[in-house]
Coordinates of N, CA and C in Angstrom, one line a residue:
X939 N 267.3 39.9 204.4 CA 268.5 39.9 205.1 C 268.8 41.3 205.6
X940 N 269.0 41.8 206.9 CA 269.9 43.2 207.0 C 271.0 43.3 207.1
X941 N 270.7 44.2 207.1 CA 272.6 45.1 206.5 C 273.0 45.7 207.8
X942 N 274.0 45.3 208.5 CA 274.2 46.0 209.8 C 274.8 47.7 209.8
X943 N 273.9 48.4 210.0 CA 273.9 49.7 210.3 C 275.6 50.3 210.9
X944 N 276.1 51.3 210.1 CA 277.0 52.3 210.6 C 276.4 53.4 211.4
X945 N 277.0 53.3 212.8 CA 276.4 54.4 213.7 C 277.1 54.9 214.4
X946 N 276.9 56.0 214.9 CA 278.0 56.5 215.3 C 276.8 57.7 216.3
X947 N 277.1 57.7 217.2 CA 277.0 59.1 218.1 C 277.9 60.1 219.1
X948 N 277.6 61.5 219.2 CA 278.2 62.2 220.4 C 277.3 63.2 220.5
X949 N 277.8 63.5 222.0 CA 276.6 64.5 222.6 C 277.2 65.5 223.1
X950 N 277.3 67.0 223.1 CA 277.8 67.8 223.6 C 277.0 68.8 224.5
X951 N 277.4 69.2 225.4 CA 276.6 70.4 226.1 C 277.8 71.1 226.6
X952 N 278.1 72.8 226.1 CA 278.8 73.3 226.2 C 280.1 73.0 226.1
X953 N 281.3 72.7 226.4 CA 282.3 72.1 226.7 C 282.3 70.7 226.5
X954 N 281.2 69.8 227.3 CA 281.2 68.9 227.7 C 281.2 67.6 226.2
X955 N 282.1 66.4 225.9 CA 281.4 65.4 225.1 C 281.2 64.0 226.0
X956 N 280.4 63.4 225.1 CA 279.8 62.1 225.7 C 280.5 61.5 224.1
X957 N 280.8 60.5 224.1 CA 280.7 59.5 222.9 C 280.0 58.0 223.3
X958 N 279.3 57.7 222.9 CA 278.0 56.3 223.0 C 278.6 55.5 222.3
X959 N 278.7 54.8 222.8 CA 278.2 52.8 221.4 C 276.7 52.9 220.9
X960 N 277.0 52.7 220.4 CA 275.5 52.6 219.3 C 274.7 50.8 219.9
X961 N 273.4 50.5 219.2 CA 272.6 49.4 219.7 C 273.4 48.7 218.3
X962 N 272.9 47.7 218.6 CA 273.2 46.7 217.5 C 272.3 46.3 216.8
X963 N 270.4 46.8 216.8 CA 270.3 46.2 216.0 C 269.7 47.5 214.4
X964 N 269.7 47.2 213.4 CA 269.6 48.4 212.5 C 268.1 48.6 212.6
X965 N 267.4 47.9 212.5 CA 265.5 48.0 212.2 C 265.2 47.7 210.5
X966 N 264.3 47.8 210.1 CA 263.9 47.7 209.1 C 262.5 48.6 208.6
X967 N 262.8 48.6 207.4 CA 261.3 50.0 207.2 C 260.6 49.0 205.6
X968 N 259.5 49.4 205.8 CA 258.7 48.8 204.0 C 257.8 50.3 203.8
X969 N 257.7 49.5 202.3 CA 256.9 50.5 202.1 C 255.9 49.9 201.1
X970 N 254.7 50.1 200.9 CA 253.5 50.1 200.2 C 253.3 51.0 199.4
X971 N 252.5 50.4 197.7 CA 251.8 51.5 197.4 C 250.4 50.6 196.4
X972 N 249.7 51.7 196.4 CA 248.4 51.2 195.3 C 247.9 51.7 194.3
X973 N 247.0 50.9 193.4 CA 246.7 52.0 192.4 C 245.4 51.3 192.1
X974 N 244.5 52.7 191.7 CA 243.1 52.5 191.5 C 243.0 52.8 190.0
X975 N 242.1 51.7 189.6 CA 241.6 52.3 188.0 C 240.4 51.9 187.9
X976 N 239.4 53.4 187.5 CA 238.2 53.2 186.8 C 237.9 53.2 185.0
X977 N 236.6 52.7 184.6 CA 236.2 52.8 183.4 C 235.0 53.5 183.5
X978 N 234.4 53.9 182.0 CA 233.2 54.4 181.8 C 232.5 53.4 180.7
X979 N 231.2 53.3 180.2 CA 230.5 52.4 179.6 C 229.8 53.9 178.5
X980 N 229.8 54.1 177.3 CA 229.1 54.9 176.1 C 228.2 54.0 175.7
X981 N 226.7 54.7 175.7 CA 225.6 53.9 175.0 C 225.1 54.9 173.6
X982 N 224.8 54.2 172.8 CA 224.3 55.0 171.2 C 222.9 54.3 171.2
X983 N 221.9 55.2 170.8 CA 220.7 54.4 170.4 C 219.7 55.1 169.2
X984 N 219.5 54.2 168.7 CA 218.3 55.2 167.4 C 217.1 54.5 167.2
X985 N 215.8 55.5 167.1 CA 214.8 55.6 167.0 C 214.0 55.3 165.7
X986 N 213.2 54.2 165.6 CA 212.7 54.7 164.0 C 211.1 54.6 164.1
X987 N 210.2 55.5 163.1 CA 209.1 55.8 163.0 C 208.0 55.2 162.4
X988 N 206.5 54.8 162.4 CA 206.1 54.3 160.9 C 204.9 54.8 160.7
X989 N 204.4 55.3 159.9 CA 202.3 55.7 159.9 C 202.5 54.4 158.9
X990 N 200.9 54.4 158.5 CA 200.2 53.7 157.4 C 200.7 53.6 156.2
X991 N 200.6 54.9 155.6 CA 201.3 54.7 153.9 C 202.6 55.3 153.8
X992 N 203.0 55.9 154.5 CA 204.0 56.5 154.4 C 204.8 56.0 155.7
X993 N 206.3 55.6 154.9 CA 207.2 55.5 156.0 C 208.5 57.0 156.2
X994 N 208.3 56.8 157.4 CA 209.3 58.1 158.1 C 210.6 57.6 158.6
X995 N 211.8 57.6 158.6 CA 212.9 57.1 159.7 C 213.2 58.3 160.1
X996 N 213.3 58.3 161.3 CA 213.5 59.7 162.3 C 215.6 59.4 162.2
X997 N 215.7 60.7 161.9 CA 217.6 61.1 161.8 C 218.1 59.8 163.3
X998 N 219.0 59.1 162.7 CA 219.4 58.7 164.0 C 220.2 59.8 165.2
X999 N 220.1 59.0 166.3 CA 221.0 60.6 167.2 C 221.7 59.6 168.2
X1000 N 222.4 60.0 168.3 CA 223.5 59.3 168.6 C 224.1 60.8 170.3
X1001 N 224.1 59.3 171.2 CA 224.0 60.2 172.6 C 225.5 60.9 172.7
X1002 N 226.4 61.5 173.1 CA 227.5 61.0 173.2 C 227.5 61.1 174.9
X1003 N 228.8 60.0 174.8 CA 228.9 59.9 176.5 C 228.9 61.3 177.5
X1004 N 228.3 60.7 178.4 CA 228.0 61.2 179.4 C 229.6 61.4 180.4
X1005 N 230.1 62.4 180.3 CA 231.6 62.0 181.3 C 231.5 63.2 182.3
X1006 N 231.9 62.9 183.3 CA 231.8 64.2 184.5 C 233.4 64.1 184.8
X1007 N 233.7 65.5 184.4 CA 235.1 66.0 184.6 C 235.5 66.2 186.2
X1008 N 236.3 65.2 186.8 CA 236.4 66.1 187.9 C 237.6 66.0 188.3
X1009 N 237.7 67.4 189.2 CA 239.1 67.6 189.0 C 239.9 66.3 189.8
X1010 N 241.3 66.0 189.5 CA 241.9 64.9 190.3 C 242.3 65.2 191.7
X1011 N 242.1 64.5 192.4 CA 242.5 64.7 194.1 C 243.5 65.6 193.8
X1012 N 243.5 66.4 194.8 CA 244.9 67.1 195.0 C 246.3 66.2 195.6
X1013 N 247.1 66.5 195.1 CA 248.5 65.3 195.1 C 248.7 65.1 196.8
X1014 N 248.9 64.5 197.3 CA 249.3 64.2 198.5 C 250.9 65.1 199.5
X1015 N 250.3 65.6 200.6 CA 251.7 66.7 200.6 C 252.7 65.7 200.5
X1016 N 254.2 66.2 200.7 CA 255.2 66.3 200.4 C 255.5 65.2 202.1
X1017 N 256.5 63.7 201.7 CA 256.4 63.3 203.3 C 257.6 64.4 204.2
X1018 N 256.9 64.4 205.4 CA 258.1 65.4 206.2 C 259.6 65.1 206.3
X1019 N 260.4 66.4 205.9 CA 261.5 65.8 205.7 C 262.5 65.4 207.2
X1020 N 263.5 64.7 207.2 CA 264.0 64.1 208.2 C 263.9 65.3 209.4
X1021 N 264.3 66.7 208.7 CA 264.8 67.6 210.0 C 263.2 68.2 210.6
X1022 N 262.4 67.6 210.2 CA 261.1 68.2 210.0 C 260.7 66.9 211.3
X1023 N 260.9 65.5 211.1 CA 260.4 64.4 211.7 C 261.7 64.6 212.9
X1024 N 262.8 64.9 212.9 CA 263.7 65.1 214.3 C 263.0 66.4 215.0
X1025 N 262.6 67.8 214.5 CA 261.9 68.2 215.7 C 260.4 67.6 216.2
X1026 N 259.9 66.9 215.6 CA 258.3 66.6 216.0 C 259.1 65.3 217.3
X1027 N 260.1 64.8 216.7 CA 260.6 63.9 217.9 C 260.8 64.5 219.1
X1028 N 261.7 65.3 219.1 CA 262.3 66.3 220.4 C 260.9 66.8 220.6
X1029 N 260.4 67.3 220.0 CA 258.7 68.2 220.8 C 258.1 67.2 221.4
X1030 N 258.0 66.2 220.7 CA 256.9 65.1 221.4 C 257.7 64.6 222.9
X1031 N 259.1 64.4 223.4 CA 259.9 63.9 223.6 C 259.8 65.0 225.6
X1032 N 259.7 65.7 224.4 CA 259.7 67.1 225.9 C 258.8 67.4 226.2
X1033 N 257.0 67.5 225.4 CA 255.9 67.2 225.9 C 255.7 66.1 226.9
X1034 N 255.8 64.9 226.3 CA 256.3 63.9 227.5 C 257.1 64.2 228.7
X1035 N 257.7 64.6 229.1 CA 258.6 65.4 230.3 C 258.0 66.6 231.0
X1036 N 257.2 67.4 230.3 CA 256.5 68.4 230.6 C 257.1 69.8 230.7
X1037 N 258.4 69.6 229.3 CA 259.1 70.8 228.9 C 258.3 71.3 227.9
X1038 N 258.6 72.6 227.7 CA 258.1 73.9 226.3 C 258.8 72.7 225.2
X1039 N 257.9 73.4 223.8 CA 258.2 72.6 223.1 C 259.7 73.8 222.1
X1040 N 260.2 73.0 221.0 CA 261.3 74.2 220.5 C 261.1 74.4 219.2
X1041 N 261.5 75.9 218.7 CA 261.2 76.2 217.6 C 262.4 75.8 216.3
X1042 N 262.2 75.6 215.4 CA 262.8 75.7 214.2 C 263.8 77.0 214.0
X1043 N 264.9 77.3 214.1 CA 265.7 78.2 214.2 C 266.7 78.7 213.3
X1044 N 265.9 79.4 212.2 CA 267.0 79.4 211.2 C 268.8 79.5 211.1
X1045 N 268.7 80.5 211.9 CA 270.5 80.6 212.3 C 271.2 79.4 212.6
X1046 N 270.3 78.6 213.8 CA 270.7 77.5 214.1 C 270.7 76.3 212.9
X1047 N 269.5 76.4 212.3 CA 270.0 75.7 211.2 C 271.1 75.6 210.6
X1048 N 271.6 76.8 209.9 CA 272.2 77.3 209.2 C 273.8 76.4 209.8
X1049 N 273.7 76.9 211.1 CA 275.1 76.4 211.5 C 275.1 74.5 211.9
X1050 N 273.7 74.0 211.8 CA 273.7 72.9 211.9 C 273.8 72.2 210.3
X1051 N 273.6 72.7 209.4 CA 274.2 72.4 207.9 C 275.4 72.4 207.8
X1052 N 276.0 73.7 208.1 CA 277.2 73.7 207.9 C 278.1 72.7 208.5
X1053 N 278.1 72.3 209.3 CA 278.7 71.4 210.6 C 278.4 70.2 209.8
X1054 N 277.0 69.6 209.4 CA 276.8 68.4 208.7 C 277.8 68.3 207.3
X1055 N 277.7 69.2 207.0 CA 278.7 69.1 205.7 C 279.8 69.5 206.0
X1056 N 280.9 69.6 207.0 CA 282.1 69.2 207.5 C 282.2 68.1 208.1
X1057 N 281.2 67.3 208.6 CA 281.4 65.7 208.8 C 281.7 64.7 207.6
X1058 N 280.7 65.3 206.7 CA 280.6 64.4 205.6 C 282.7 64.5 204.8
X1059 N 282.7 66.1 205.0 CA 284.0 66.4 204.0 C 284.7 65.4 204.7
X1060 N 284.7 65.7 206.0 CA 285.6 65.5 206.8 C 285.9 64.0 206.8
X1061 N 284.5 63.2 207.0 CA 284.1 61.7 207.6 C 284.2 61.0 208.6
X1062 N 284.9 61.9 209.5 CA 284.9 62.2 210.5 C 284.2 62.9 212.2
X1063 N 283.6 62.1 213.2 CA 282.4 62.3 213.8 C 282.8 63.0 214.8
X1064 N 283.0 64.6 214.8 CA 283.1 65.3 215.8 C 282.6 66.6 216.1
X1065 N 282.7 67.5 217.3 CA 281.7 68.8 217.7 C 282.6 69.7 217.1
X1066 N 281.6 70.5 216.8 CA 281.8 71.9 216.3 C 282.8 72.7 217.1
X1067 N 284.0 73.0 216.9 CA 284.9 73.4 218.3 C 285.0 75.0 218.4
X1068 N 283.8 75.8 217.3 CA 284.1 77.2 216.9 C 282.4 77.6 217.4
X1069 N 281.4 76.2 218.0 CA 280.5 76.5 218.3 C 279.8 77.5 218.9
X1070 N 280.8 78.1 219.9 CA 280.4 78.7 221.1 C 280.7 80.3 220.9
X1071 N 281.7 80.5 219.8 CA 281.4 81.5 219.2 C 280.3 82.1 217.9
X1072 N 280.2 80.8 217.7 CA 279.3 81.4 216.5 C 277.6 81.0 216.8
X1073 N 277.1 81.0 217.8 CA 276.2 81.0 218.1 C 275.5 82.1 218.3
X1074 N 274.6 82.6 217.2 CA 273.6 84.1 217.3 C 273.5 84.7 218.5
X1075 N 273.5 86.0 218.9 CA 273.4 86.6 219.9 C 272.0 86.7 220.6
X1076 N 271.4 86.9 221.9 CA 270.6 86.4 222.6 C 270.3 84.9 222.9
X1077 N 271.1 84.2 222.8 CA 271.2 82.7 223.3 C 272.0 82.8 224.3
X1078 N 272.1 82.4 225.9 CA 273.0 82.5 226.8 C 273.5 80.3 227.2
X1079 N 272.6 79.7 226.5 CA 273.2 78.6 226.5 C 273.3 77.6 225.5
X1080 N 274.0 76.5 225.0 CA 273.4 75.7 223.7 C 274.0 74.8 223.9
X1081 N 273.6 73.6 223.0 CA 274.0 71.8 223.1 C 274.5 71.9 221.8
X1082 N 274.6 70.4 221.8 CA 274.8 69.9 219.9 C 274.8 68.5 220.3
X1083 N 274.1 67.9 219.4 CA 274.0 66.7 219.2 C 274.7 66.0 217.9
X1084 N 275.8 65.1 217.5 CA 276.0 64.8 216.6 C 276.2 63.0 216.3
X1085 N 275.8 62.6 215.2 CA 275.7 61.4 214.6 C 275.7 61.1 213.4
X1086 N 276.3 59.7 213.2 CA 276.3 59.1 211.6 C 275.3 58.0 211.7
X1087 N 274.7 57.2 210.3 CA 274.4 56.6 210.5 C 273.8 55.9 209.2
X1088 N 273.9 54.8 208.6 CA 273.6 54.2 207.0 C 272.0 53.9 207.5
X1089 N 271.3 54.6 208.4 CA 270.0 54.4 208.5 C 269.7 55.4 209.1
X1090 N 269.4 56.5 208.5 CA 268.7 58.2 208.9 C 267.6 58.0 209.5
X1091 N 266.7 57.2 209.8 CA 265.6 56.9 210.5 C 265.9 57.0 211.8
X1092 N 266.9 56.5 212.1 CA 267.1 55.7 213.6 C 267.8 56.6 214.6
X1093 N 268.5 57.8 213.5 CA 269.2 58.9 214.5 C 268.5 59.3 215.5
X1094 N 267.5 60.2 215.5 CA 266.5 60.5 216.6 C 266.3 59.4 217.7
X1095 N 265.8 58.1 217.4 CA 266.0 57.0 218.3 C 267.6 57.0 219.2
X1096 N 268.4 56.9 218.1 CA 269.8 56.6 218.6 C 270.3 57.7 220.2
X1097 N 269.8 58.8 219.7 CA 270.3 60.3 220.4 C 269.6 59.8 221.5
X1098 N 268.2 59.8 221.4 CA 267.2 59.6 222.6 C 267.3 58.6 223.8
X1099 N 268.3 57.5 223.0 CA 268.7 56.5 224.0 C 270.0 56.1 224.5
X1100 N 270.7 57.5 224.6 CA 271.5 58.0 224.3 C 271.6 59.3 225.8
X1101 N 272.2 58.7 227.4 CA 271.8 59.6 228.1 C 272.4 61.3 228.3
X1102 N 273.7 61.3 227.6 CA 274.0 63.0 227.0 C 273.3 63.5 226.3
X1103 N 273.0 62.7 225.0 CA 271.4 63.3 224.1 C 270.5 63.3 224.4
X1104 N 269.6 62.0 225.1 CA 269.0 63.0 225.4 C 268.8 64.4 227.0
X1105 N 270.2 64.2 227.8 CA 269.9 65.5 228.2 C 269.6 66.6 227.4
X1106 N 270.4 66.8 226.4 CA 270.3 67.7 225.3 C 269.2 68.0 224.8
X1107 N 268.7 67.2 224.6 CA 266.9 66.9 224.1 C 265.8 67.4 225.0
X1108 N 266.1 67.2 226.6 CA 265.7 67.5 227.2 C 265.5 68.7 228.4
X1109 N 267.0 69.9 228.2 CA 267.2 70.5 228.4 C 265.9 71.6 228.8
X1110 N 265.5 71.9 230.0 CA 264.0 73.3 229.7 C 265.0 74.3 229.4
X1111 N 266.6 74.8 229.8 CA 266.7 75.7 229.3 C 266.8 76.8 228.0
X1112 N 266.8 75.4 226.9 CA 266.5 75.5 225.5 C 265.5 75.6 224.9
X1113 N 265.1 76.7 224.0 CA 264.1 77.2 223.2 C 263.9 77.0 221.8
X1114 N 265.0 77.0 221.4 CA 265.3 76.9 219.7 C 266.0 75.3 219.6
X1115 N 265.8 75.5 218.0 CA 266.8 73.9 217.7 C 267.2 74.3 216.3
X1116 N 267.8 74.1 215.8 CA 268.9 73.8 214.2 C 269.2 72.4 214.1
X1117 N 268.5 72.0 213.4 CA 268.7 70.2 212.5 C 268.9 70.3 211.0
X1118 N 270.3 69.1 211.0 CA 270.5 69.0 209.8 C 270.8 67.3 209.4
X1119 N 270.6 67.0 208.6 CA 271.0 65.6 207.9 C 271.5 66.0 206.4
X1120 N 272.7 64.8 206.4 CA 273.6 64.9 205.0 C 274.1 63.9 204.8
X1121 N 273.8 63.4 203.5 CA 273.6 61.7 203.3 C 275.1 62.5 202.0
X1122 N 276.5 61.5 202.6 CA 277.8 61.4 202.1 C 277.2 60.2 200.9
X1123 N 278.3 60.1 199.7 CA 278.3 59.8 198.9 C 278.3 57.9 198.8
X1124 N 278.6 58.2 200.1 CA 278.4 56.0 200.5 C 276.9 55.8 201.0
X1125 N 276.2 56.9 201.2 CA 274.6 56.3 201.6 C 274.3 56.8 203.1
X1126 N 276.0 57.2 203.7 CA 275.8 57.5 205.2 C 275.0 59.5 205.5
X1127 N 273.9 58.8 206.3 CA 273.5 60.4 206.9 C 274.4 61.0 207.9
X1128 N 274.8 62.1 207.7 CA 275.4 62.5 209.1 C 274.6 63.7 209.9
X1129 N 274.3 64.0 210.7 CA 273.3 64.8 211.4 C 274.2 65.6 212.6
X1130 N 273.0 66.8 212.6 CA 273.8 67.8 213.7 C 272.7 68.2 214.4
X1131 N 272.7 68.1 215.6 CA 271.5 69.4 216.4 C 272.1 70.2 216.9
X1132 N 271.4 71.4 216.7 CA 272.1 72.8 217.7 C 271.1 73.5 218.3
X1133 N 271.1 73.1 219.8 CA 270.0 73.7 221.1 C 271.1 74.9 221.5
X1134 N 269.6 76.0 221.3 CA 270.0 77.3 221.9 C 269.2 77.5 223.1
X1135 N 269.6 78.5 223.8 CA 268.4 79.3 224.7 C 268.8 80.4 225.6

């Protein structure tokens, strides 16, 4: 059965907001897993001797197993986290368009965290209205993308289909990006992007 998705979007570019309706439908995700087990087999064997008049029993010897240590696979990396799979979206997004791709931008992060965790306090779905000042120096322009959603998968989709977002997304004058997700205490993610350039 699904669960119909809380969603929520807005798009800002400078000044400017967009507020969207969201799609209706949520999607669904699964997941797999497996597990391998092997065994080993220990063989023991003993030998015995005979001449004519005299009997000999040779010491039994006893093999012990044969086991080849080897080291275990190395653990599988870490899956990419959400803010990790929202820029490989936007890169691929703007590759496709035949824009530069954008960097991971710590400052911008920084203020895309912080912003996520004033939605969540807040619960409330709106732009950063102190954005335009606190945006690091050598940036001459920047966006924001903002959304909720009880399915963090789908944001990147949501934004993308989403024609304010993705101008934002697809801006060439933008170099950098700041992504955040923050999953509030009911299960909802709330998310921020902050395009500089």
């Amino acid at each position: 059965m699904l669960a119909a998705a809380l969603v929520a979007l807005a798009a800002c570019a400078g000044n400017e907001l967009n507020v969207v309706d969201p799609p209706a439908d949520p999607g669904v995700v699964g997941l797999s897993a497996s597990t391998t087990t092997s065994s080993s087999t220990t063989t023991t064997s003993t030998t015995t001797s005979t001449t004519s008049t005299t009997t000999t029993t040779a010491p039994t010897t006893t093999t012990a197993p044969t086991t080849t240590t080897e080291a275990p696979p190395p653990p599988p990396p870490p899956p990419p986290t959400l803010e990790d799979r929202s820029l490989a979206f936007v890169n691929e997004k703007r590759s496709e368009d035949g824009s530069g791709g954008l960097e991971m931008d710590p400052e911008l992060v920084a203020l895309a965290e912080a912003w996520a965790q004033e939605l969540v306090r807040s619960q409330d779905l709106h732009h950063n209205p102190n954005l335009n000042d606190q945006i690091p120096d050598g940036f001459n322009t920047w966006g924001e993308n903002v959304a909720f959603s009880s399915v963090a998968e789908q944001i990147d989709d949501l934004w993308w289909n989403s024609d304010g977002h993705r101008a934002n997304i697809l801006n060439p004058a933008f170099t950098s990006l700041g992504v955040a997700f923050t999953e509030d205490d009911s299960g909802t993610t709330w998310a921020v992007q902050v395009f500089a350039g």
